[in-house]
Every structure is written in C-alpha cells, then in structure tokens.
PDB file of C-alpha atoms and ligand atoms in Angstrom:
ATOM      1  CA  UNK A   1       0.000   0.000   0.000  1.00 56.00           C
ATOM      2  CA  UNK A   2       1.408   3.367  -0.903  1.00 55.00           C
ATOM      3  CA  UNK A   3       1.296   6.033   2.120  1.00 61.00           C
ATOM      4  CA  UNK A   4       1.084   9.459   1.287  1.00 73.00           C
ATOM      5  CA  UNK A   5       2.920  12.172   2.953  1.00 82.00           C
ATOM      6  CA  UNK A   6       0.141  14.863   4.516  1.00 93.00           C
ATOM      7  CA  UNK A   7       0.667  18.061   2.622  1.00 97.00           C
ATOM      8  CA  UNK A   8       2.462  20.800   4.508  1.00 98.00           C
ATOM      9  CA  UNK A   9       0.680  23.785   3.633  1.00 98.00           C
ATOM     10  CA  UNK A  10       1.267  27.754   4.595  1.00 98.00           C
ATOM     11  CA  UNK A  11      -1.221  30.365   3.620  1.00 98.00           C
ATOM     12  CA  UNK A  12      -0.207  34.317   3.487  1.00 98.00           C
ATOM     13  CA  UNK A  13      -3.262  36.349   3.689  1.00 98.00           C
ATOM     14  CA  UNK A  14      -5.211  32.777   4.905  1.00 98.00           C
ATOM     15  CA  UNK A  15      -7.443  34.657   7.562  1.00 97.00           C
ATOM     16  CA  UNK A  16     -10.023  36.221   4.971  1.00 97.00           C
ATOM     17  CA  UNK A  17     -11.689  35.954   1.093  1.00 98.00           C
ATOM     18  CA  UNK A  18      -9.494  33.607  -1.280  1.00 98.00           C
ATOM     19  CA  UNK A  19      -7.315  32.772   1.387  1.00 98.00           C
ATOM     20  CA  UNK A  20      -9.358  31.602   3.808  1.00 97.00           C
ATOM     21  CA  UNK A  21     -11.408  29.981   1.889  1.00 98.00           C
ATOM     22  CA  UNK A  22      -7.963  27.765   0.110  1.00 98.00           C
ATOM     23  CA  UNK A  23      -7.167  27.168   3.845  1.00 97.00           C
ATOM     24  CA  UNK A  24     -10.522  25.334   4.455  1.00 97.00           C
ATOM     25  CA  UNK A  25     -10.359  23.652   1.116  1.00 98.00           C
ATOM     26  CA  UNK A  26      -7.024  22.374   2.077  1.00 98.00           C
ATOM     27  CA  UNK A  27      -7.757  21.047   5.704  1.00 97.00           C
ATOM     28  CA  UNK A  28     -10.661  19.516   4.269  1.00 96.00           C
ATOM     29  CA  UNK A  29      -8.291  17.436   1.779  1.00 95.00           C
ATOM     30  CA  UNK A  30      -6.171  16.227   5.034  1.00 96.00           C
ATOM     31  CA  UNK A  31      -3.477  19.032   4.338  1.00 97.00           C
ATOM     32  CA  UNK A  32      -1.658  20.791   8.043  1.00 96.00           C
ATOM     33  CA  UNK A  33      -2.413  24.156   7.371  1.00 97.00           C
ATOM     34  CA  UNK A  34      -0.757  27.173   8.331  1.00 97.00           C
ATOM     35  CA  UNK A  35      -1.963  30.549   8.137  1.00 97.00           C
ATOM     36  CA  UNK A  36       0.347  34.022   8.037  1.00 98.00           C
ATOM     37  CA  UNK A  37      -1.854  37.056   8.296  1.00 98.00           C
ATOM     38  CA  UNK A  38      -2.450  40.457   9.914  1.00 97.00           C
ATOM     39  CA  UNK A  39      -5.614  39.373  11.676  1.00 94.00           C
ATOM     40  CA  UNK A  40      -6.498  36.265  13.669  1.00 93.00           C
ATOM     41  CA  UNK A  41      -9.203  34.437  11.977  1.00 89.00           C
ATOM     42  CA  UNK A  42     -12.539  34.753  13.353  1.00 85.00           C
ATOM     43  CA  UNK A  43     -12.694  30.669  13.397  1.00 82.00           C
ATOM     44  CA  UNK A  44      -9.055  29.299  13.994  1.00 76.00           C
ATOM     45  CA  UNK A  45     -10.315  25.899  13.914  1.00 82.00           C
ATOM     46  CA  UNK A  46      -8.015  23.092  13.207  1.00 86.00           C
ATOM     47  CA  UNK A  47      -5.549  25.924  11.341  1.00 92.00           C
ATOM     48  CA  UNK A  48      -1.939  27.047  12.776  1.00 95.00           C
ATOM     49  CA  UNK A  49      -2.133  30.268  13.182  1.00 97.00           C
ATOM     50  CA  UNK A  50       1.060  33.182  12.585  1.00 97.00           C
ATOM     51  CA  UNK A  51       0.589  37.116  13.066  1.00 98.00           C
ATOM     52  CA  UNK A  52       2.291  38.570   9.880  1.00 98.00           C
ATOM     53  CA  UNK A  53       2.713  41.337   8.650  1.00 98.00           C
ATOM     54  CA  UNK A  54       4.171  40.749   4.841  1.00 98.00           C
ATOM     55  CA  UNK A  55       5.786  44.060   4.379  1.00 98.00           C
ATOM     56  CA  UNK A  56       8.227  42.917   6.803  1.00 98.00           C
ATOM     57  CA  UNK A  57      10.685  40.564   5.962  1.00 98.00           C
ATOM     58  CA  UNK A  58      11.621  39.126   9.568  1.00 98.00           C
ATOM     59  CA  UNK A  59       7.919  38.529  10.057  1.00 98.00           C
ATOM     60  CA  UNK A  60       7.341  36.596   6.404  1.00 98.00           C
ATOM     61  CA  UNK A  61      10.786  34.764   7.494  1.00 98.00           C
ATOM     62  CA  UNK A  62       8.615  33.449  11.142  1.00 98.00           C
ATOM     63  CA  UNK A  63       5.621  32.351   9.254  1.00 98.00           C
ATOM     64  CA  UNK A  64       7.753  30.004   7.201  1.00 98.00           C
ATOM     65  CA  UNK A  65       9.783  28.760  10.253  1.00 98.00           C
ATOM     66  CA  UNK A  66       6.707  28.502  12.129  1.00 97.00           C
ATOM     67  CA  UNK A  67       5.237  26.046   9.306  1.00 98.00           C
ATOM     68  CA  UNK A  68       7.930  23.848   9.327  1.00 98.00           C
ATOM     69  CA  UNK A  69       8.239  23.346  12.989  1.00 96.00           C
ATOM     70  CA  UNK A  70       7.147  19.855  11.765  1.00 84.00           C
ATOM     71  CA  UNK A  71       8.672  18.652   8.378  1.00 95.00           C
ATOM     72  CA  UNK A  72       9.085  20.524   5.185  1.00 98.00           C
ATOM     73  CA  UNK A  73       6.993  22.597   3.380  1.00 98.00           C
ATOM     74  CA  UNK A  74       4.973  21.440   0.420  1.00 98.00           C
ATOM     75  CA  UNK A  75       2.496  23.863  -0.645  1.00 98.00           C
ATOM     76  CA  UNK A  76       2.718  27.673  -0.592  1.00 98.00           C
ATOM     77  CA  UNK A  77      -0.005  29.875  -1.291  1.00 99.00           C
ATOM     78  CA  UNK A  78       0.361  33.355  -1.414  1.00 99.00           C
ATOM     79  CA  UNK A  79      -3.583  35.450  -1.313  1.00 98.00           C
ATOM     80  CA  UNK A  80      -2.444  38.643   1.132  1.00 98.00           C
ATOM     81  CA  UNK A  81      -4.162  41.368  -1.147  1.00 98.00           C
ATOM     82  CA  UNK A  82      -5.287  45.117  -1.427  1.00 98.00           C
ATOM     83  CA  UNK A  83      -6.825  47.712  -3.408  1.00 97.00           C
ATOM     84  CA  UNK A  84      -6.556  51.330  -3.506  1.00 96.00           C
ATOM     85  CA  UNK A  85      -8.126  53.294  -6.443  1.00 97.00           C
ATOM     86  CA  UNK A  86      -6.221  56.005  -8.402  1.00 97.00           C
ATOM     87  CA  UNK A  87      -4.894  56.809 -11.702  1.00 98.00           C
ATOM     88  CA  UNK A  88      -0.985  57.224 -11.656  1.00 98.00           C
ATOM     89  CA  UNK A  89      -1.692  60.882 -11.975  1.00 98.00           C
ATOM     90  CA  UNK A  90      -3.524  60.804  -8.469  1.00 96.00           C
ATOM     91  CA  UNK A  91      -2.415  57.895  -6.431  1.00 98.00           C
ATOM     92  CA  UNK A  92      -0.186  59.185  -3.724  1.00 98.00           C
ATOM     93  CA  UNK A  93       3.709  57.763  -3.772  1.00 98.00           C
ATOM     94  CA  UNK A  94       2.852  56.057  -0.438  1.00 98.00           C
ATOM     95  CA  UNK A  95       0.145  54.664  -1.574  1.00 98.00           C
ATOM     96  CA  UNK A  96       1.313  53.065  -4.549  1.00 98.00           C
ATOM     97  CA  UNK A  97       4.236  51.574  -2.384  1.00 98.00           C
ATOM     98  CA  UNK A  98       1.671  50.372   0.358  1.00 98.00           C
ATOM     99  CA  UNK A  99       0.029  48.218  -2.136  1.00 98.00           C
ATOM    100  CA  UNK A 100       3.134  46.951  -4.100  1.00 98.00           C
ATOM    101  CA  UNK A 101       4.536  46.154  -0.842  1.00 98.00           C
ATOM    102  CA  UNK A 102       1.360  43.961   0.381  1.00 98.00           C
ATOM    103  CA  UNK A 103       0.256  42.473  -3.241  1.00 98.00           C
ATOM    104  CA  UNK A 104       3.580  42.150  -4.685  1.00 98.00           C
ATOM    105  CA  UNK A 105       7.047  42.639  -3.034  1.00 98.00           C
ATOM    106  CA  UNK A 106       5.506  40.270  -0.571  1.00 98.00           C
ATOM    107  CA  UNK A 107       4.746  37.591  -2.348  1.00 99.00           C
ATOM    108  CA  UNK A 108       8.826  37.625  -2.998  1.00 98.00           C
ATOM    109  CA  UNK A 109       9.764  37.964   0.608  1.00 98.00           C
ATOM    110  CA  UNK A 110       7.392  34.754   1.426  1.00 99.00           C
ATOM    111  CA  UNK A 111       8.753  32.968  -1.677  1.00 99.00           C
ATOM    112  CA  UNK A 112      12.075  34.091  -0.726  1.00 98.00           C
ATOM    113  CA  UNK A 113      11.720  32.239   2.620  1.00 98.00           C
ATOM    114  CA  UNK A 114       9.691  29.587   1.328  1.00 98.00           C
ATOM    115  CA  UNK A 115      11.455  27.601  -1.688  1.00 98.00           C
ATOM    116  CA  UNK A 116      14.585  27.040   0.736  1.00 98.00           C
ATOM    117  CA  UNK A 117      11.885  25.091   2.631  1.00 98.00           C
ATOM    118  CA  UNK A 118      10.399  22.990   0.414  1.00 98.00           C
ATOM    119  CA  UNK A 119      13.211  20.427   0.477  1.00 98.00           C
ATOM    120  CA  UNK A 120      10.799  17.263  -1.311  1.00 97.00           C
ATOM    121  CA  UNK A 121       9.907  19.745  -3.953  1.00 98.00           C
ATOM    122  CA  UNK A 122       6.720  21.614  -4.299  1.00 98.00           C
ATOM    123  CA  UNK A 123       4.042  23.412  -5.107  1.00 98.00           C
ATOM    124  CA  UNK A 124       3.366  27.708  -4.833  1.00 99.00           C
ATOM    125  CA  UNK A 125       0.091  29.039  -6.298  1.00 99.00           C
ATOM    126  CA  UNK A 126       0.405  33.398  -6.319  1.00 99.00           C
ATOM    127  CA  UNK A 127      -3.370  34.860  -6.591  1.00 98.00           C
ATOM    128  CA  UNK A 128      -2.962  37.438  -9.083  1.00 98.00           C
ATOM    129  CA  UNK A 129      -6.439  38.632 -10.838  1.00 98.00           C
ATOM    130  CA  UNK A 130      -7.503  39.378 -14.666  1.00 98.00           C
ATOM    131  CA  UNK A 131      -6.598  42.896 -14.054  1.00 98.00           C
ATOM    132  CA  UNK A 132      -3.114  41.506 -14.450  1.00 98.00           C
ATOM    133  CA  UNK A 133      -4.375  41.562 -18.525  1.00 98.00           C
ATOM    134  CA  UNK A 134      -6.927  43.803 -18.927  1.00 97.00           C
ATOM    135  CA  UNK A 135      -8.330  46.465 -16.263  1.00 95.00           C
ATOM    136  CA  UNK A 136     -10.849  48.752 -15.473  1.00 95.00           C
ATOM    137  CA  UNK A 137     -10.306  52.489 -14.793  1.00 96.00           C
ATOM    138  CA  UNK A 138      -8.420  53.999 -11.482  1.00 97.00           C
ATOM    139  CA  UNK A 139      -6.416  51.027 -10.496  1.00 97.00           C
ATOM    140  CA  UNK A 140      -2.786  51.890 -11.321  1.00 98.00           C
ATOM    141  CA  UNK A 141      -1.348  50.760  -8.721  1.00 98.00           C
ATOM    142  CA  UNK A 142      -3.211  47.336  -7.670  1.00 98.00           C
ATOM    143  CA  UNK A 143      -2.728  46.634 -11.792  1.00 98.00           C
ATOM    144  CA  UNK A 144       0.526  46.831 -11.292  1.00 98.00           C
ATOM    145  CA  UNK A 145       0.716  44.809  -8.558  1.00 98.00           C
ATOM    146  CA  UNK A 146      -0.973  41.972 -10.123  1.00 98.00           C
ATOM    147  CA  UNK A 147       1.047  41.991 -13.039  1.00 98.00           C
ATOM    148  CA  UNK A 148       4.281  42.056 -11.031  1.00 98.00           C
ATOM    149  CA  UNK A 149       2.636  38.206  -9.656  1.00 98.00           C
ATOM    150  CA  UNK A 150       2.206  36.942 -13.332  1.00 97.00           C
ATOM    151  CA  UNK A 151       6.218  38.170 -14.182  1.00 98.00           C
ATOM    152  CA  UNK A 152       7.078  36.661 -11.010  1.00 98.00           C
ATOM    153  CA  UNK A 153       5.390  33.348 -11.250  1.00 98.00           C
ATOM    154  CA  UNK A 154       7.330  32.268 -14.696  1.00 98.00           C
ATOM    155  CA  UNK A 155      10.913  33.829 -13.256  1.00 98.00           C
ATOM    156  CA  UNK A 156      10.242  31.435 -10.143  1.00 98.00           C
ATOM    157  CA  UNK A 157       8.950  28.479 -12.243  1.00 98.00           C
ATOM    158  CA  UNK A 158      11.920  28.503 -14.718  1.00 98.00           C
ATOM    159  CA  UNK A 159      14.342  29.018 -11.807  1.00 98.00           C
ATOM    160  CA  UNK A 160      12.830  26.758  -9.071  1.00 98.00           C
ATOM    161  CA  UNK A 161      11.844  23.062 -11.641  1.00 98.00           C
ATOM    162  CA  UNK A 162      15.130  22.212 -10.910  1.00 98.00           C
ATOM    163  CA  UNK A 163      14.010  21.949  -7.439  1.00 98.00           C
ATOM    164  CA  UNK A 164      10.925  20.422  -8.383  1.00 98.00           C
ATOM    165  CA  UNK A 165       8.993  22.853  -7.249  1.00 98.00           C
ATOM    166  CA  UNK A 166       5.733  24.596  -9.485  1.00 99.00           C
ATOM    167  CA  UNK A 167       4.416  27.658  -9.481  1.00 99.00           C
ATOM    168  CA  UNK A 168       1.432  29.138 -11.074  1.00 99.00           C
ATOM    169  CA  UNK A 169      -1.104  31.928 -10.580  1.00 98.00           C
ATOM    170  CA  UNK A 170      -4.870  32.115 -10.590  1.00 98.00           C
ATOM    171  CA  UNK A 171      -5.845  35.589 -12.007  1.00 98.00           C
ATOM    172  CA  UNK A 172      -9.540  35.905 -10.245  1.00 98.00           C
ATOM    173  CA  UNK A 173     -12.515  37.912 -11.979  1.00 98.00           C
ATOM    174  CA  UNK A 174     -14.597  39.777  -9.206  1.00 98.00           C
ATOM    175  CA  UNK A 175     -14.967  37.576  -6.189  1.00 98.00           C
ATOM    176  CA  UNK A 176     -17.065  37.927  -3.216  1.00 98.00           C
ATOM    177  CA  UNK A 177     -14.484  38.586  -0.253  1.00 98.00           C
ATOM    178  CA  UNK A 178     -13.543  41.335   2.320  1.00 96.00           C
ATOM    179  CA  UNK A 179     -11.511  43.416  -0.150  1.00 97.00           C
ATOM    180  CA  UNK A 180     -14.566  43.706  -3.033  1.00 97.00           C
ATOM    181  CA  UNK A 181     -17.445  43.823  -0.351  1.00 97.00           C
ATOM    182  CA  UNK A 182     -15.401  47.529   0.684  1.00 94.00           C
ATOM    183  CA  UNK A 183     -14.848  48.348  -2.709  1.00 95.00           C
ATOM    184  CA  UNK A 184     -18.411  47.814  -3.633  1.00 95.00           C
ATOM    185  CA  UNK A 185     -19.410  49.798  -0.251  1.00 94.00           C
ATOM    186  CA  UNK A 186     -17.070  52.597  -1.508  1.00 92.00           C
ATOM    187  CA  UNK A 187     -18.541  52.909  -4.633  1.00 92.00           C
ATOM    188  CA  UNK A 188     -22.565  51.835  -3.770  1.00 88.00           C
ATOM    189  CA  UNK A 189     -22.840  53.192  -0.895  1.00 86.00           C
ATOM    190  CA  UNK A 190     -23.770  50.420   2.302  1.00 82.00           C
ATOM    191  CA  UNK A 191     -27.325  50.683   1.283  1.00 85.00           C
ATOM    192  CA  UNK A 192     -26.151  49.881  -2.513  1.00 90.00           C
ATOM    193  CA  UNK A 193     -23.877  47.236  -1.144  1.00 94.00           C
ATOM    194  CA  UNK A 194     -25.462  43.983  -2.542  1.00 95.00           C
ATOM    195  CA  UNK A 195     -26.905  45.724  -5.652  1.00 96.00           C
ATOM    196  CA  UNK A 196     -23.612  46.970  -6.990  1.00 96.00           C
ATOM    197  CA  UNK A 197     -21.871  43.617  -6.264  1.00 97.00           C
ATOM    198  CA  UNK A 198     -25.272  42.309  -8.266  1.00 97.00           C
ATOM    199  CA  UNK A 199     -23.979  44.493 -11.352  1.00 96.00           C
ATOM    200  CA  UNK A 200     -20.448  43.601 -10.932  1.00 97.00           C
ATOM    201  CA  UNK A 201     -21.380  40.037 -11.318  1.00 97.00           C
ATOM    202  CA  UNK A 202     -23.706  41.161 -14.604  1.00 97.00           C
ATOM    203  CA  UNK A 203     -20.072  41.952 -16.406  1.00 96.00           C
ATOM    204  CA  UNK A 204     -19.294  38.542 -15.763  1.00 97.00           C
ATOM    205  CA  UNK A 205     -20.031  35.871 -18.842  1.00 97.00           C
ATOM    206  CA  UNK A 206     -21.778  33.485 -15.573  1.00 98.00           C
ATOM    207  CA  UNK A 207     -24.208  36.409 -14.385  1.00 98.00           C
ATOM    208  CA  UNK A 208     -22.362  36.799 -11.002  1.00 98.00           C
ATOM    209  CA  UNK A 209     -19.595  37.259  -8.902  1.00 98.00           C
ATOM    210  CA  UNK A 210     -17.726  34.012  -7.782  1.00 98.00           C
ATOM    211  CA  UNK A 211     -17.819  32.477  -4.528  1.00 98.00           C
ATOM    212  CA  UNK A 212     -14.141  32.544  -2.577  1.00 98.00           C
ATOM    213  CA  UNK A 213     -14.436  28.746  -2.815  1.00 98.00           C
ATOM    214  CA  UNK A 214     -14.373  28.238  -6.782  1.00 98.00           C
ATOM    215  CA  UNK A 215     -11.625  30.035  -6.878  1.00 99.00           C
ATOM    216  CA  UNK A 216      -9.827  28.071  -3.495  1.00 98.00           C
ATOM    217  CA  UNK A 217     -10.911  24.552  -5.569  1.00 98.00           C
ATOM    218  CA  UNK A 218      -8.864  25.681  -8.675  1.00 98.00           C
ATOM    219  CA  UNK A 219      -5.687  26.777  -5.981  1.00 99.00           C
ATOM    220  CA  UNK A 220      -6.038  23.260  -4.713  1.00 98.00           C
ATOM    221  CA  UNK A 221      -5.642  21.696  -7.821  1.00 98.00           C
ATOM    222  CA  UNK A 222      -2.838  23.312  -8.880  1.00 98.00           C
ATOM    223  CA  UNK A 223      -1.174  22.471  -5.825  1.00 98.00           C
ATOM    224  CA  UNK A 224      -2.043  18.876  -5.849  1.00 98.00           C
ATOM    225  CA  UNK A 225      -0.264  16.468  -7.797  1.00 97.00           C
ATOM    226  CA  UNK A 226      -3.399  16.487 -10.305  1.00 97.00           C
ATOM    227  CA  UNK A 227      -1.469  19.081 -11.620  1.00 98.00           C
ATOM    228  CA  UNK A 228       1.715  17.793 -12.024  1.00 98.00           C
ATOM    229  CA  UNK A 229       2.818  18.815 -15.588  1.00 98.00           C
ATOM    230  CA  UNK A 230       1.747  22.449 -15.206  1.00 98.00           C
ATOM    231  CA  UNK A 231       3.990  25.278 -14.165  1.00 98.00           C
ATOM    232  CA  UNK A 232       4.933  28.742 -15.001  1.00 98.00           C
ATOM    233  CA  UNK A 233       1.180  29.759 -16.396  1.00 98.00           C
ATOM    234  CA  UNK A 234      -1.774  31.873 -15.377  1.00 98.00           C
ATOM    235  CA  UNK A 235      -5.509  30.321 -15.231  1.00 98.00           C
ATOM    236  CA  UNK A 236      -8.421  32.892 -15.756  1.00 98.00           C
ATOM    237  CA  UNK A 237     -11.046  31.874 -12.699  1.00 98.00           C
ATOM    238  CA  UNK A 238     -12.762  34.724 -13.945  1.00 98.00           C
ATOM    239  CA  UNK A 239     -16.410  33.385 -14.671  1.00 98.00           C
ATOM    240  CA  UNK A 240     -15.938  34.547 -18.839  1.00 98.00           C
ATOM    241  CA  UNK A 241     -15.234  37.938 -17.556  1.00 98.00           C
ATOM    242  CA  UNK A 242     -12.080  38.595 -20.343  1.00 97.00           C
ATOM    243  CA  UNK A 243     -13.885  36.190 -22.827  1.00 97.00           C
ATOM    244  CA  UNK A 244     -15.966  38.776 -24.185  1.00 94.00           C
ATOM    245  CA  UNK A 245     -15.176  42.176 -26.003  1.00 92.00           C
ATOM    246  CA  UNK A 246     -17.736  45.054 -25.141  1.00 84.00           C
ATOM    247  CA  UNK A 247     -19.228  45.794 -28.492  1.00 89.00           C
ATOM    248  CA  UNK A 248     -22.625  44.869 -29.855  1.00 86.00           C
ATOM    249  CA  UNK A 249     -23.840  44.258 -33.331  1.00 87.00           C
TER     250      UNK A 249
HETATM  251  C1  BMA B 301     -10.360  41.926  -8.839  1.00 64.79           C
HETATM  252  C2  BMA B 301     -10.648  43.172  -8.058  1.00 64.79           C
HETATM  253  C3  BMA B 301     -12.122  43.427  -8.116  1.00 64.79           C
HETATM  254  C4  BMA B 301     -12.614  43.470  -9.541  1.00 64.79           C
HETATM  255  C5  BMA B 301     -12.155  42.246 -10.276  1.00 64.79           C
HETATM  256  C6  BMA B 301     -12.547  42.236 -11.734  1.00 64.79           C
HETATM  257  O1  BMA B 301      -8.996  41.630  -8.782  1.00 64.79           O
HETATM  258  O2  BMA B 301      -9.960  44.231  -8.642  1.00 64.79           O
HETATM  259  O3  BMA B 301     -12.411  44.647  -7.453  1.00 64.79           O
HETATM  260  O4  BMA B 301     -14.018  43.556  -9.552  1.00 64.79           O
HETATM  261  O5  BMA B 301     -10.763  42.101 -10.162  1.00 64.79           O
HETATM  262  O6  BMA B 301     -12.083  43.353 -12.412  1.00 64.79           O
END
C-alpha cells in the first residue's frame, strides 16, 4: 500500500476571502495548514495560526519557520491582497508603495523564505487577478501589482523546476471577499452594497460574482499532484469575464 505524505501547507493572507477559503479547502483534503496574516481568523479551527505582517521581511521569514516546525513545506499559497483606487496621476507615492509592498514585493519575501523550505519539492500558487491583462479604470497601482505576480510566477517556475517545485497563478474575476465587499461599499454606498456587487457580477459571462471557494478549488488543484505537468502559467477563474469584447452588433 502506498502512504502518502500529509501536505504541509502555509497560507499568506489565509485569515479572509481567497485565502481563507484555500485554507478550508485544504484542511478539508487532510493538508496541516498554516496561516500568516495580519488578523487572527474569526474561526481558527483546526488551522496554525502566525501574526504577519508581509511588508516585513523578519515577520514573512517566522511564518515560514513557524510552518515547518514539523517537516518541510509542500504547498505555498500566497492570497495577502489590497486595493486602492487612483490613476498614476492621483495615487499618492505612499500609496502606490503600500500596495506593491502587500500584493507584490511580498509575495517575494514569502517565496524568498519559502522555496529554501520545500526540500521534497513543491508546489506555490500566487493569486494574481484578470486585471493583471486587462483592467478597469483607477487602479494603477493594484494593476501593477498583479502583473508584477504573473512576471514573477514564470521567473520562479523557470528558476525553481530544478528543485521540483511549481508555481502558477490564478488571475480571479470579481470575487465575493472582504476586499470587493469595501470596494463595492465605496462605490454603492452600504445601502447599494449587494446591488452593486449584483452588477459587478452582470459583467461577468456566468451572471455573477464568484464564490471565494471556486476560486480556493482551482488553488487546490494546482497544488495537488493532479497538476503535475503544469507550471509557469496563469488560469483565468474569472467566470468569462475577459472572454468577451464590449461591443454589440
Ligand atoms: C479583482 C478586483 C475586483 C474586480 C475584479 C474584476 O482583482 O480588482 O475589485 O471587480 O478584479 O475586475
């Protein structure tokens, strides 16, 4: 009989939206689970929990250490994500750092840390989004951001297969989580809350925004061995979002 190793897992941003949710997906397939965020999770649960900060390379450097306390790493997932709206022309210097430092120059710190760990190979999944390709208006700096993840995802996976290690990003359409419930708030107002996340959904080929778990299932499988012969790519989870152009006959 063949025993499989349980999967080592470590989750940055796992406390909330597509993190969380990849956390619970990933306990629920027998994975040890180890989270790396700001805020404790409202339901810890059977998850390992880490305060982290992921501007700050000491802290990203704990989570890791903390998540191989008990054998090496397998699966990384990196979800810690913001967004702050603003042309170039009016998004403050600070402001555009803020964000590259939590959505991208993160996700190098905890990669940084992390790929040293995963001494039986492995498995890192970066959640990007479709504004990565194509964008809407007044997001300079979280664009930029996500297309820093899709740059960084083939430089790791052409580096790191000699390691055996795979890496891969989902690039999300809109999803209903923490960060798009306050952008939707900011722009519909709290009464327009659920009606403006209604109409986001209406851009979307599927009628709707996604639930954080469709997007957690597709992180699992590219983690899992299912997905052995893929690396160094970028799957739309976007619900036909960047399927369809905007003109009518
Ligand atoms: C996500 C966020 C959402 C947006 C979606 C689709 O990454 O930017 O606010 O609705 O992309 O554009």
């Amino acid at each position: 009989m063949q025993i499989t190793q349980r999967k080592n897992a470590l989750v940055f941003g796992g406390a909330s939206g597509i993190g969380w949710a990849t956390s619970q997906t990933l306990l629920d397939q027998g994975a040890q689970v180890t989270i790396a965020d700001l805020r404790r999770p409202t339901e810890p649960g059977r998850l390992r929990y880490i305060a982290c900060d992921v501007r700050d390379a000491n802290q990203v450097c704990e989570a890791v250490k903390k998540a191989i306390e008990r054998g090496p790493l397998d699966w990384l997932v990196y979800s810690a994500g913001i967004q702050h709206y603003g042309s170039v022309v009016d998004t403050p210097i600070e402001e555009y750092d803020f964000v590259q430092q939590v959505n991208a120059r993160g996700a190098f710190l905890a990669c940084r840390s992390a790929i040293p760990a995963m001494t039986r190979g492995g498995a890192i999944v970066l959640v990007s989004s479709v504004q990565a390709l194509a964008c809407q208006e007044g997001v300079a700096a979280y664009a930029a951001s996500k297309g820093t993840l899709e740059a960084l995802t083939r430089a790791m996976a052409v580096d790191h297969a000699k390691d055996r290690i795979r890496v891969n990003a989902v690039l999300p359409g809109t999803v209903d989580t923490p960060m798009v419930r306050s952008s939707a708030e900011r722009f519909g107002g709290r009464d327009g809350l659920e009606q403006t996340l209604e109409q986001w959904g209406g851009n979307h080929l599927l009628g709707r925004v996604a639930h954080a778990s469709e997007i957690a299932r597709v992180i699992a499988f590219l983690l899992s061995d299912a997905a052995s012969f893929m690396t160094g790519a970028s799957y739309r989870v976007d619900g036909g979002l960047l399927s369809q152009l905007p003109v009518r006959l």
